[in-house]
Amino acid sequence: MTALDLVAVLARWYVALSLLAAARGKSGGFDAFRRSLSEAFPVLGRADAALAFAIVAAEWAIAAALLAGGMSAPLGTVAQYGAICGLALFASFTVVISLSILDGRAIVCTCFGASGRRMDGLDVVRNLVLIAASCVVLLRGPLSLPWPLEAILAGLAVVGVVATVRLRELAWLLRAKAD
């Protein structure tokens, strides 16, 4: 077992738990999520509900694939497919967010549940971190470590997910401390 093995398993947990947090938040505030898609992209028309459902379903499914793939070697390819799909999802989100920011369009962030704030560069940074983590999972391949070690890495991933979800507040605290 190498340090890269540990980083890859940590990355798998981080991506999976981030997707679970996002899927849970969007599921709990599904109407707000659907509405934010409709307002940000009026061209969707009535397809906004179908797109919202597809995004939430994809987040749940990718998280499940990443978690199941880490349970045993035979399921390892499931984690690989999950990482590929996660990478595609995060890249798509990043492109849409970046283009919206550049166009000056206001998209309300419902990434982890209902919110009233506009998306900005911190959302792009968060997605780039998730893209990098997905790449680590892909490059290293599926790994299953002894459960005590998996539990420690999962706990560290929880800390990472909380930091990801609360990135805006952390950035504000760091700026306030620097001033």
JSON list of C-alpha atoms in Angstrom, two decimals:
[
{"chain": "A", "resi": 1, "resn": "MET", "atom": "CA", "xyz": [0.00, 0.00, 0.00]},
{"chain": "A", "resi": 2, "resn": "THR", "atom": "CA", "xyz": [1.39, 3.37, -1.05]},
{"chain": "A", "resi": 3, "resn": "ALA", "atom": "CA", "xyz": [0.55, 6.93, -0.13]},
{"chain": "A", "resi": 4, "resn": "LEU", "atom": "CA", "xyz": [-1.11, 7.27, -3.54]},
{"chain": "A", "resi": 5, "resn": "ASP", "atom": "CA", "xyz": [-3.38, 4.33, -2.66]},
{"chain": "A", "resi": 6, "resn": "LEU", "atom": "CA", "xyz": [-4.50, 6.20, 0.46]},
{"chain": "A", "resi": 7, "resn": "VAL", "atom": "CA", "xyz": [-5.07, 9.40, -1.52]},
{"chain": "A", "resi": 8, "resn": "ALA", "atom": "CA", "xyz": [-7.09, 7.50, -4.13]},
{"chain": "A", "resi": 9, "resn": "VAL", "atom": "CA", "xyz": [-9.37, 5.92, -1.52]},
{"chain": "A", "resi": 10, "resn": "LEU", "atom": "CA", "xyz": [-9.74, 9.27, 0.24]},
{"chain": "A", "resi": 11, "resn": "ALA", "atom": "CA", "xyz": [-10.63, 10.85, -3.12]},
{"chain": "A", "resi": 12, "resn": "ARG", "atom": "CA", "xyz": [-13.22, 8.14, -3.81]},
{"chain": "A", "resi": 13, "resn": "TRP", "atom": "CA", "xyz": [-14.86, 8.75, -0.44]},
{"chain": "A", "resi": 14, "resn": "TYR", "atom": "CA", "xyz": [-14.68, 12.52, -0.93]},
{"chain": "A", "resi": 15, "resn": "VAL", "atom": "CA", "xyz": [-16.35, 12.43, -4.35]},
{"chain": "A", "resi": 16, "resn": "ALA", "atom": "CA", "xyz": [-18.98, 9.90, -3.25]},
{"chain": "A", "resi": 17, "resn": "LEU", "atom": "CA", "xyz": [-19.89, 11.80, -0.08]},
{"chain": "A", "resi": 18, "resn": "SER", "atom": "CA", "xyz": [-19.95, 15.13, -1.94]},
{"chain": "A", "resi": 19, "resn": "LEU", "atom": "CA", "xyz": [-22.38, 13.64, -4.44]},
{"chain": "A", "resi": 20, "resn": "LEU", "atom": "CA", "xyz": [-24.51, 12.21, -1.62]},
{"chain": "A", "resi": 21, "resn": "ALA", "atom": "CA", "xyz": [-24.64, 15.64, 0.03]},
{"chain": "A", "resi": 22, "resn": "ALA", "atom": "CA", "xyz": [-25.57, 17.27, -3.28]},
{"chain": "A", "resi": 23, "resn": "ALA", "atom": "CA", "xyz": [-28.20, 14.64, -4.13]},
{"chain": "A", "resi": 24, "resn": "ARG", "atom": "CA", "xyz": [-29.70, 14.84, -0.64]},
{"chain": "A", "resi": 25, "resn": "GLY", "atom": "CA", "xyz": [-29.82, 18.63, -0.75]},
{"chain": "A", "resi": 26, "resn": "LYS", "atom": "CA", "xyz": [-31.40, 18.73, -4.19]},
{"chain": "A", "resi": 27, "resn": "SER", "atom": "CA", "xyz": [-33.86, 15.94, -3.34]},
{"chain": "A", "resi": 28, "resn": "GLY", "atom": "CA", "xyz": [-34.96, 17.75, -0.19]},
{"chain": "A", "resi": 29, "resn": "GLY", "atom": "CA", "xyz": [-35.38, 21.03, -2.05]},
{"chain": "A", "resi": 30, "resn": "PHE", "atom": "CA", "xyz": [-36.34, 19.59, -5.43]},
{"chain": "A", "resi": 31, "resn": "ASP", "atom": "CA", "xyz": [-38.82, 22.35, -6.31]},
{"chain": "A", "resi": 32, "resn": "ALA", "atom": "CA", "xyz": [-36.23, 25.05, -5.57]},
{"chain": "A", "resi": 33, "resn": "PHE", "atom": "CA", "xyz": [-33.66, 23.17, -7.66]},
{"chain": "A", "resi": 34, "resn": "ARG", "atom": "CA", "xyz": [-36.08, 22.77, -10.57]},
{"chain": "A", "resi": 35, "resn": "ARG", "atom": "CA", "xyz": [-37.06, 26.43, -10.32]},
{"chain": "A", "resi": 36, "resn": "SER", "atom": "CA", "xyz": [-33.43, 27.57, -10.34]},
{"chain": "A", "resi": 37, "resn": "LEU", "atom": "CA", "xyz": [-32.84, 25.57, -13.53]},
{"chain": "A", "resi": 38, "resn": "SER", "atom": "CA", "xyz": [-35.97, 27.04, -15.08]},
{"chain": "A", "resi": 39, "resn": "GLU", "atom": "CA", "xyz": [-35.00, 30.61, -14.19]},
{"chain": "A", "resi": 40, "resn": "ALA", "atom": "CA", "xyz": [-31.37, 30.22, -15.27]},
{"chain": "A", "resi": 41, "resn": "PHE", "atom": "CA", "xyz": [-32.24, 28.45, -18.52]},
{"chain": "A", "resi": 42, "resn": "PRO", "atom": "CA", "xyz": [-35.68, 29.56, -19.75]},
{"chain": "A", "resi": 43, "resn": "VAL", "atom": "CA", "xyz": [-35.10, 27.68, -22.99]},
{"chain": "A", "resi": 44, "resn": "LEU", "atom": "CA", "xyz": [-35.67, 24.43, -21.07]},
{"chain": "A", "resi": 45, "resn": "GLY", "atom": "CA", "xyz": [-39.39, 25.12, -20.81]},
{"chain": "A", "resi": 46, "resn": "ARG", "atom": "CA", "xyz": [-41.15, 22.11, -19.36]},
{"chain": "A", "resi": 47, "resn": "ALA", "atom": "CA", "xyz": [-38.00, 20.00, -19.62]},
{"chain": "A", "resi": 48, "resn": "ASP", "atom": "CA", "xyz": [-36.69, 21.63, -16.45]},
{"chain": "A", "resi": 49, "resn": "ALA", "atom": "CA", "xyz": [-38.31, 18.98, -14.24]},
{"chain": "A", "resi": 50, "resn": "ALA", "atom": "CA", "xyz": [-36.89, 16.13, -16.32]},
{"chain": "A", "resi": 51, "resn": "LEU", "atom": "CA", "xyz": [-33.40, 17.66, -16.28]},
{"chain": "A", "resi": 52, "resn": "ALA", "atom": "CA", "xyz": [-33.59, 18.29, -12.54]},
{"chain": "A", "resi": 53, "resn": "PHE", "atom": "CA", "xyz": [-34.67, 14.69, -11.97]},
{"chain": "A", "resi": 54, "resn": "ALA", "atom": "CA", "xyz": [-31.89, 13.37, -14.23]},
{"chain": "A", "resi": 55, "resn": "ILE", "atom": "CA", "xyz": [-29.22, 15.39, -12.39]},
{"chain": "A", "resi": 56, "resn": "VAL", "atom": "CA", "xyz": [-30.39, 14.23, -8.97]},
{"chain": "A", "resi": 57, "resn": "ALA", "atom": "CA", "xyz": [-30.69, 10.61, -10.13]},
{"chain": "A", "resi": 58, "resn": "ALA", "atom": "CA", "xyz": [-27.20, 10.77, -11.64]},
{"chain": "A", "resi": 59, "resn": "GLU", "atom": "CA", "xyz": [-25.74, 12.13, -8.39]},
{"chain": "A", "resi": 60, "resn": "TRP", "atom": "CA", "xyz": [-27.34, 9.33, -6.35]},
{"chain": "A", "resi": 61, "resn": "ALA", "atom": "CA", "xyz": [-26.26, 6.66, -8.86]},
{"chain": "A", "resi": 62, "resn": "ILE", "atom": "CA", "xyz": [-22.67, 7.88, -9.20]},
{"chain": "A", "resi": 63, "resn": "ALA", "atom": "CA", "xyz": [-22.27, 8.07, -5.43]},
{"chain": "A", "resi": 64, "resn": "ALA", "atom": "CA", "xyz": [-23.64, 4.53, -5.09]},
{"chain": "A", "resi": 65, "resn": "ALA", "atom": "CA", "xyz": [-21.25, 3.27, -7.78]},
{"chain": "A", "resi": 66, "resn": "LEU", "atom": "CA", "xyz": [-18.26, 4.86, -6.07]},
{"chain": "A", "resi": 67, "resn": "LEU", "atom": "CA", "xyz": [-19.23, 3.42, -2.69]},
{"chain": "A", "resi": 68, "resn": "ALA", "atom": "CA", "xyz": [-20.09, -0.05, -4.02]},
{"chain": "A", "resi": 69, "resn": "GLY", "atom": "CA", "xyz": [-16.91, -0.15, -6.07]},
{"chain": "A", "resi": 70, "resn": "GLY", "atom": "CA", "xyz": [-14.83, 0.28, -2.97]},
{"chain": "A", "resi": 71, "resn": "MET", "atom": "CA", "xyz": [-16.40, -2.66, -1.18]},
{"chain": "A", "resi": 72, "resn": "SER", "atom": "CA", "xyz": [-14.62, -5.43, -3.06]},
{"chain": "A", "resi": 73, "resn": "ALA", "atom": "CA", "xyz": [-12.31, -6.04, -5.98]},
{"chain": "A", "resi": 74, "resn": "PRO", "atom": "CA", "xyz": [-14.99, -7.57, -8.26]},
{"chain": "A", "resi": 75, "resn": "LEU", "atom": "CA", "xyz": [-16.99, -4.34, -7.96]},
{"chain": "A", "resi": 76, "resn": "GLY", "atom": "CA", "xyz": [-13.94, -2.19, -8.67]},
{"chain": "A", "resi": 77, "resn": "THR", "atom": "CA", "xyz": [-14.97, -1.49, -12.24]},
{"chain": "A", "resi": 78, "resn": "VAL", "atom": "CA", "xyz": [-18.24, -0.08, -10.90]},
{"chain": "A", "resi": 79, "resn": "ALA", "atom": "CA", "xyz": [-16.19, 2.55, -9.04]},
{"chain": "A", "resi": 80, "resn": "GLN", "atom": "CA", "xyz": [-14.24, 3.29, -12.22]},
{"chain": "A", "resi": 81, "resn": "TYR", "atom": "CA", "xyz": [-17.45, 3.89, -14.16]},
{"chain": "A", "resi": 82, "resn": "GLY", "atom": "CA", "xyz": [-18.69, 6.01, -11.28]},
{"chain": "A", "resi": 83, "resn": "ALA", "atom": "CA", "xyz": [-15.52, 8.10, -11.40]},
{"chain": "A", "resi": 84, "resn": "ILE", "atom": "CA", "xyz": [-15.86, 8.55, -15.17]},
{"chain": "A", "resi": 85, "resn": "CYS", "atom": "CA", "xyz": [-19.49, 9.63, -14.82]},
{"chain": "A", "resi": 86, "resn": "GLY", "atom": "CA", "xyz": [-18.62, 11.90, -11.89]},
{"chain": "A", "resi": 87, "resn": "LEU", "atom": "CA", "xyz": [-15.85, 13.50, -13.90]},
{"chain": "A", "resi": 88, "resn": "ALA", "atom": "CA", "xyz": [-18.25, 14.11, -16.81]},
{"chain": "A", "resi": 89, "resn": "LEU", "atom": "CA", "xyz": [-20.90, 15.54, -14.46]},
{"chain": "A", "resi": 90, "resn": "PHE", "atom": "CA", "xyz": [-18.48, 17.89, -12.68]},
{"chain": "A", "resi": 91, "resn": "ALA", "atom": "CA", "xyz": [-16.94, 19.01, -15.97]},
{"chain": "A", "resi": 92, "resn": "SER", "atom": "CA", "xyz": [-20.40, 19.77, -17.38]},
{"chain": "A", "resi": 93, "resn": "PHE", "atom": "CA", "xyz": [-21.38, 21.71, -14.28]},
{"chain": "A", "resi": 94, "resn": "THR", "atom": "CA", "xyz": [-18.10, 23.63, -14.38]},
{"chain": "A", "resi": 95, "resn": "VAL", "atom": "CA", "xyz": [-18.56, 24.63, -18.03]},
{"chain": "A", "resi": 96, "resn": "VAL", "atom": "CA", "xyz": [-22.16, 25.76, -17.43]},
{"chain": "A", "resi": 97, "resn": "ILE", "atom": "CA", "xyz": [-21.24, 27.71, -14.29]},
{"chain": "A", "resi": 98, "resn": "SER", "atom": "CA", "xyz": [-18.20, 29.32, -15.93]},
{"chain": "A", "resi": 99, "resn": "LEU", "atom": "CA", "xyz": [-20.11, 30.37, -19.05]},
{"chain": "A", "resi": 100, "resn": "SER", "atom": "CA", "xyz": [-22.94, 31.75, -16.92]},
{"chain": "A", "resi": 101, "resn": "ILE", "atom": "CA", "xyz": [-20.51, 33.79, -14.83]},
{"chain": "A", "resi": 102, "resn": "LEU", "atom": "CA", "xyz": [-18.78, 35.10, -17.95]},
{"chain": "A", "resi": 103, "resn": "ASP", "atom": "CA", "xyz": [-22.16, 36.02, -19.50]},
{"chain": "A", "resi": 104, "resn": "GLY", "atom": "CA", "xyz": [-23.20, 37.78, -16.29]},
{"chain": "A", "resi": 105, "resn": "ARG", "atom": "CA", "xyz": [-26.21, 35.48, -15.85]},
{"chain": "A", "resi": 106, "resn": "ALA", "atom": "CA", "xyz": [-27.33, 34.98, -12.29]},
{"chain": "A", "resi": 107, "resn": "ILE", "atom": "CA", "xyz": [-27.70, 31.32, -11.41]},
{"chain": "A", "resi": 108, "resn": "VAL", "atom": "CA", "xyz": [-28.94, 30.63, -7.92]},
{"chain": "A", "resi": 109, "resn": "CYS", "atom": "CA", "xyz": [-26.79, 27.99, -6.26]},
{"chain": "A", "resi": 110, "resn": "THR", "atom": "CA", "xyz": [-28.80, 24.94, -5.27]},
{"chain": "A", "resi": 111, "resn": "CYS", "atom": "CA", "xyz": [-25.78, 22.65, -5.38]},
{"chain": "A", "resi": 112, "resn": "PHE", "atom": "CA", "xyz": [-26.30, 21.27, -1.88]},
{"chain": "A", "resi": 113, "resn": "GLY", "atom": "CA", "xyz": [-29.90, 22.35, -1.32]},
{"chain": "A", "resi": 114, "resn": "ALA", "atom": "CA", "xyz": [-31.99, 25.50, -1.51]},
{"chain": "A", "resi": 115, "resn": "SER", "atom": "CA", "xyz": [-29.98, 28.70, -1.33]},
{"chain": "A", "resi": 116, "resn": "GLY", "atom": "CA", "xyz": [-30.45, 32.31, -2.28]},
{"chain": "A", "resi": 117, "resn": "ARG", "atom": "CA", "xyz": [-26.91, 33.08, -3.38]},
{"chain": "A", "resi": 118, "resn": "ARG", "atom": "CA", "xyz": [-25.54, 33.45, -6.88]},
{"chain": "A", "resi": 119, "resn": "MET", "atom": "CA", "xyz": [-22.92, 31.09, -8.18]},
{"chain": "A", "resi": 120, "resn": "ASP", "atom": "CA", "xyz": [-19.44, 32.54, -8.53]},
{"chain": "A", "resi": 121, "resn": "GLY", "atom": "CA", "xyz": [-15.79, 31.61, -8.84]},
{"chain": "A", "resi": 122, "resn": "LEU", "atom": "CA", "xyz": [-15.80, 29.62, -5.59]},
{"chain": "A", "resi": 123, "resn": "ASP", "atom": "CA", "xyz": [-18.28, 27.21, -7.17]},
{"chain": "A", "resi": 124, "resn": "VAL", "atom": "CA", "xyz": [-15.86, 26.76, -10.07]},
{"chain": "A", "resi": 125, "resn": "VAL", "atom": "CA", "xyz": [-13.00, 26.12, -7.62]},
{"chain": "A", "resi": 126, "resn": "ARG", "atom": "CA", "xyz": [-15.09, 23.54, -5.76]},
{"chain": "A", "resi": 127, "resn": "ASN", "atom": "CA", "xyz": [-15.88, 21.75, -9.01]},
{"chain": "A", "resi": 128, "resn": "LEU", "atom": "CA", "xyz": [-12.23, 21.79, -10.08]},
{"chain": "A", "resi": 129, "resn": "VAL", "atom": "CA", "xyz": [-11.31, 20.09, -6.79]},
{"chain": "A", "resi": 130, "resn": "LEU", "atom": "CA", "xyz": [-14.01, 17.47, -7.42]},
{"chain": "A", "resi": 131, "resn": "ILE", "atom": "CA", "xyz": [-12.71, 16.98, -10.97]},
{"chain": "A", "resi": 132, "resn": "ALA", "atom": "CA", "xyz": [-9.17, 16.49, -9.63]},
{"chain": "A", "resi": 133, "resn": "ALA", "atom": "CA", "xyz": [-10.41, 13.99, -7.04]},
{"chain": "A", "resi": 134, "resn": "SER", "atom": "CA", "xyz": [-12.32, 12.07, -9.72]},
{"chain": "A", "resi": 135, "resn": "CYS", "atom": "CA", "xyz": [-9.15, 11.96, -11.84]},
{"chain": "A", "resi": 136, "resn": "VAL", "atom": "CA", "xyz": [-7.18, 10.51, -8.92]},
{"chain": "A", "resi": 137, "resn": "VAL", "atom": "CA", "xyz": [-9.79, 7.77, -8.53]},
{"chain": "A", "resi": 138, "resn": "LEU", "atom": "CA", "xyz": [-9.58, 7.04, -12.26]},
{"chain": "A", "resi": 139, "resn": "LEU", "atom": "CA", "xyz": [-5.81, 7.08, -12.48]},
{"chain": "A", "resi": 140, "resn": "ARG", "atom": "CA", "xyz": [-5.17, 4.90, -9.45]},
{"chain": "A", "resi": 141, "resn": "GLY", "atom": "CA", "xyz": [-7.93, 2.41, -10.09]},
{"chain": "A", "resi": 142, "resn": "PRO", "atom": "CA", "xyz": [-10.29, 0.70, -7.69]},
{"chain": "A", "resi": 143, "resn": "LEU", "atom": "CA", "xyz": [-8.86, -0.07, -4.30]},
{"chain": "A", "resi": 144, "resn": "SER", "atom": "CA", "xyz": [-10.29, -1.66, -1.22]},
{"chain": "A", "resi": 145, "resn": "LEU", "atom": "CA", "xyz": [-8.38, -1.18, 2.02]},
{"chain": "A", "resi": 146, "resn": "PRO", "atom": "CA", "xyz": [-8.90, -2.78, 5.44]},
{"chain": "A", "resi": 147, "resn": "TRP", "atom": "CA", "xyz": [-12.05, -1.39, 7.07]},
{"chain": "A", "resi": 148, "resn": "PRO", "atom": "CA", "xyz": [-10.35, 0.46, 9.92]},
{"chain": "A", "resi": 149, "resn": "LEU", "atom": "CA", "xyz": [-8.31, 2.39, 7.37]},
{"chain": "A", "resi": 150, "resn": "GLU", "atom": "CA", "xyz": [-11.35, 2.91, 5.13]},
{"chain": "A", "resi": 151, "resn": "ALA", "atom": "CA", "xyz": [-13.23, 4.31, 8.14]},
{"chain": "A", "resi": 152, "resn": "ILE", "atom": "CA", "xyz": [-10.45, 6.79, 8.92]},
{"chain": "A", "resi": 153, "resn": "LEU", "atom": "CA", "xyz": [-10.30, 7.92, 5.29]},
{"chain": "A", "resi": 154, "resn": "ALA", "atom": "CA", "xyz": [-14.10, 8.19, 5.16]},
{"chain": "A", "resi": 155, "resn": "GLY", "atom": "CA", "xyz": [-13.98, 10.39, 8.26]},
{"chain": "A", "resi": 156, "resn": "LEU", "atom": "CA", "xyz": [-11.36, 12.62, 6.66]},
{"chain": "A", "resi": 157, "resn": "ALA", "atom": "CA", "xyz": [-13.53, 12.78, 3.54]},
{"chain": "A", "resi": 158, "resn": "VAL", "atom": "CA", "xyz": [-16.47, 13.96, 5.67]},
{"chain": "A", "resi": 159, "resn": "VAL", "atom": "CA", "xyz": [-14.31, 16.87, 6.85]},
{"chain": "A", "resi": 160, "resn": "GLY", "atom": "CA", "xyz": [-13.48, 17.61, 3.21]},
{"chain": "A", "resi": 161, "resn": "VAL", "atom": "CA", "xyz": [-17.14, 17.51, 2.20]},
{"chain": "A", "resi": 162, "resn": "VAL", "atom": "CA", "xyz": [-18.13, 19.87, 5.01]},
{"chain": "A", "resi": 163, "resn": "ALA", "atom": "CA", "xyz": [-15.38, 22.23, 3.86]},
{"chain": "A", "resi": 164, "resn": "THR", "atom": "CA", "xyz": [-16.63, 21.90, 0.29]},
{"chain": "A", "resi": 165, "resn": "VAL", "atom": "CA", "xyz": [-20.24, 22.61, 1.19]},
{"chain": "A", "resi": 166, "resn": "ARG", "atom": "CA", "xyz": [-19.20, 25.54, 3.39]},
{"chain": "A", "resi": 167, "resn": "LEU", "atom": "CA", "xyz": [-16.43, 26.83, 1.13]},
{"chain": "A", "resi": 168, "resn": "ARG", "atom": "CA", "xyz": [-17.94, 30.32, 0.95]},
{"chain": "A", "resi": 169, "resn": "GLU", "atom": "CA", "xyz": [-18.06, 30.66, 4.72]},
{"chain": "A", "resi": 170, "resn": "LEU", "atom": "CA", "xyz": [-14.50, 29.35, 5.08]},
{"chain": "A", "resi": 171, "resn": "ALA", "atom": "CA", "xyz": [-13.25, 31.83, 2.48]},
{"chain": "A", "resi": 172, "resn": "TRP", "atom": "CA", "xyz": [-15.02, 34.64, 4.32]},
{"chain": "A", "resi": 173, "resn": "LEU", "atom": "CA", "xyz": [-13.48, 33.59, 7.65]},
{"chain": "A", "resi": 174, "resn": "LEU", "atom": "CA", "xyz": [-10.00, 33.42, 6.13]},
{"chain": "A", "resi": 175, "resn": "ARG", "atom": "CA", "xyz": [-10.42, 36.86, 4.54]},
{"chain": "A", "resi": 176, "resn": "ALA", "atom": "CA", "xyz": [-11.72, 38.33, 7.81]},
{"chain": "A", "resi": 177, "resn": "LYS", "atom": "CA", "xyz": [-8.79, 36.85, 9.71]},
{"chain": "A", "resi": 178, "resn": "ALA", "atom": "CA", "xyz": [-6.31, 38.26, 7.16]},
{"chain": "A", "resi": 179, "resn": "ASP", "atom": "CA", "xyz": [-7.75, 41.78, 7.51]}
]
